[in-house]
């Protein structure tokens, strides 16, 4: 097993994950099996209990793990399915150490950060990497070097290099440090000092980086690369220029031009392999050269942070490559619709997406948005909460069930058309207790969903506590809202469609989570195609 440890310096939010995932893609294109592990040095056990406003979307894996959104990036770039073990948090590690202590596993010993916590970290990284069956594991350390939180993890990976790389055996571990090169003044002089400082900090911990990825507004100039090389003690070919570019999907090519994969494979004494990046390049060409464009309103409540809906945005990008139609995502605060009405906010857009969400704020705006789409035949996709909102609108305004609601928002509603899952009634803990992960769904032949998925059996990822009240199902069906996707036992409504609409689809699951560059989420693709068809009268 070979390890690539990726650290970050100077500031957070440099796109470490995307850079690491892009390198991963290059290594895959050379014929290697690559996996990824993300380390998040916070005390939460997982991302499930964290506010998307602060941390962006909570990504959900097949096994139901609620994880950091970087795992989504890795799944998309490596085209692999990860499990929740691939997101290691301080919370998980400490929980394990403390449980062991209570069982008496360290009997007689003083339990300490070094070696007990660091040993647990090392064991866990190695276990997850080896269980994946990969040749190379990319291990990204969240946070910035120098943070108190990341210290035990940095110490653990420092030890791993020592444990695994006796000098005579070549490298088993390499370190990539991602830093920022700011530009100062009118001429935009590129400054290396923050990078020098952060590398010094890393070396003080005992880690010498092998490669420096220098993030900047523009291409890093040759003399600046040389300066970084000199001050940070890496060869100049190991200083990688990573300027801002138009699309993250272009990063693999940017790294390839600088021969990063060759450098890494050479360090590992692995064969360079014959590169095949054709599929990715072809996808990128199609993504970057759309002929059409549509505006899609994303009606949510975390709209100030684009990362809160990142998988939807990516699913639309994948759809663009497939259709040649660019998607301009317009983030709309649901409360704006409550204030100004749907017509004035949404009439100018070509399609509407209401994504998942929790809690009461903005809910009436989302229900109104679904009703507006239904009445105006505007293409609509409702995901999870957005699906539930479409059902509530239908109940209130077509079935005339006054004050119909989800019992999440109105526990005393006379018509709980959306109700708590029966198995949730006894659940009191919040962490990891929803209906989570991939479940089988049976798709009805002849439906829109079936035409998009092209199969009767699908597996899609879930994250919810509420569902369509099965007792009220027939009222909907008799009036034109049909359920074309159900759980295997037929009890749970998974997909809703509206008879007579061009495209009005809701899903209890999250199709955006499994969207991949060359295999877009079928329901997002359907939305884009329907919007294109209405706008350009084609398709
Ligand atoms: N709040 C809703 C539920 O728990 C929807 C969840 C979601 O959109 N992810 O069922």
CSV table of N, CA and C in Angstrom, one decimal, residues 8 15 24 45 48 72 79 101 111 114 122 128 134 144 146 183 306 329 353-354 381 400 410 454 464-465 494 531:
chain,number,residue,atom,x,y,z
A,8,UNK,N,-2.7,21.0,4.2
A,8,UNK,CA,-3.0,22.3,3.7
A,8,UNK,C,-2.3,23.4,4.6
A,15,UNK,N,-9.1,24.2,-1.7
A,15,UNK,CA,-9.5,23.2,-2.7
A,15,UNK,C,-8.5,22.0,-2.7
A,24,UNK,N,-5.7,11.8,-8.0
A,24,UNK,CA,-6.3,10.5,-7.9
A,24,UNK,C,-6.8,10.0,-9.3
A,45,UNK,N,-18.8,13.0,15.6
A,45,UNK,CA,-18.6,11.6,15.1
A,45,UNK,C,-18.6,11.6,13.6
A,48,UNK,N,-23.2,14.3,10.0
A,48,UNK,CA,-24.7,14.3,10.0
A,48,UNK,C,-25.3,15.4,10.9
A,72,UNK,N,-17.8,13.3,-1.6
A,72,UNK,CA,-18.5,13.3,-2.8
A,72,UNK,C,-17.5,13.6,-4.0
A,79,UNK,N,-14.5,7.9,-9.5
A,79,UNK,CA,-15.6,7.0,-10.0
A,79,UNK,C,-15.6,5.7,-9.1
A,101,UNK,N,-10.7,1.9,26.7
A,101,UNK,CA,-10.2,2.2,28.1
A,101,UNK,C,-11.2,1.6,29.1
A,111,UNK,N,-3.6,6.5,29.6
A,111,UNK,CA,-4.0,6.6,28.2
A,111,UNK,C,-3.7,8.0,27.7
A,114,UNK,N,-0.3,10.6,22.6
A,114,UNK,CA,0.8,9.7,22.0
A,114,UNK,C,1.2,8.7,23.1
A,122,UNK,N,-3.3,5.6,13.2
A,122,UNK,CA,-2.5,4.9,12.3
A,122,UNK,C,-3.2,3.6,11.8
A,128,UNK,N,-8.4,0.9,6.8
A,128,UNK,CA,-9.4,1.3,5.7
A,128,UNK,C,-8.7,1.3,4.4
A,134,UNK,N,-7.2,-1.1,-2.8
A,134,UNK,CA,-6.5,-0.2,-3.7
A,134,UNK,C,-5.0,-0.4,-3.7
A,144,UNK,N,-5.9,23.1,8.7
A,144,UNK,CA,-4.6,23.8,8.3
A,144,UNK,C,-3.5,23.4,9.2
A,146,UNK,N,-0.9,23.6,11.9
A,146,UNK,CA,-0.8,24.6,12.9
A,146,UNK,C,-2.0,24.6,13.8
A,183,UNK,N,-1.3,37.4,-4.1
A,183,UNK,CA,-0.8,38.5,-5.0
A,183,UNK,C,-1.0,39.8,-4.4
A,306,UNK,N,-23.0,28.2,-1.6
A,306,UNK,CA,-23.2,27.3,-2.7
A,306,UNK,C,-22.9,25.8,-2.4
A,329,UNK,N,-27.5,28.0,-12.4
A,329,UNK,CA,-28.3,27.7,-11.1
A,329,UNK,C,-28.6,29.1,-10.5
A,353,UNK,N,-35.9,23.5,-9.0
A,353,UNK,CA,-35.5,22.3,-8.1
A,353,UNK,C,-35.7,22.7,-6.7
A,354,UNK,N,-36.4,21.9,-6.0
A,354,UNK,CA,-36.5,22.1,-4.5
A,354,UNK,C,-35.7,21.0,-3.9
A,381,UNK,N,-38.3,19.4,-10.2
A,381,UNK,CA,-37.7,18.3,-9.6
A,381,UNK,C,-37.7,18.6,-8.1
A,400,UNK,N,-57.9,19.4,-1.9
A,400,UNK,CA,-58.7,20.3,-1.0
A,400,UNK,C,-58.6,19.8,0.5
A,410,UNK,N,-46.1,20.5,11.3
A,410,UNK,CA,-47.3,20.8,12.1
A,410,UNK,C,-47.8,19.5,12.7
A,454,UNK,N,-34.1,3.6,-17.2
A,454,UNK,CA,-34.0,2.5,-18.2
A,454,UNK,C,-33.9,1.1,-17.5
A,464,UNK,N,-33.7,10.6,5.5
A,464,UNK,CA,-34.9,11.2,5.9
A,464,UNK,C,-35.6,10.5,7.1
A,465,UNK,N,-36.5,11.2,7.8
A,465,UNK,CA,-37.2,10.6,8.9
A,465,UNK,C,-38.7,10.5,8.6
A,494,UNK,N,-41.5,6.3,-3.2
A,494,UNK,CA,-40.1,6.8,-3.5
A,494,UNK,C,-40.1,7.8,-4.6
A,531,UNK,N,-36.5,21.2,-19.6
A,531,UNK,CA,-36.4,22.7,-19.7
A,531,UNK,C,-35.9,23.1,-21.1
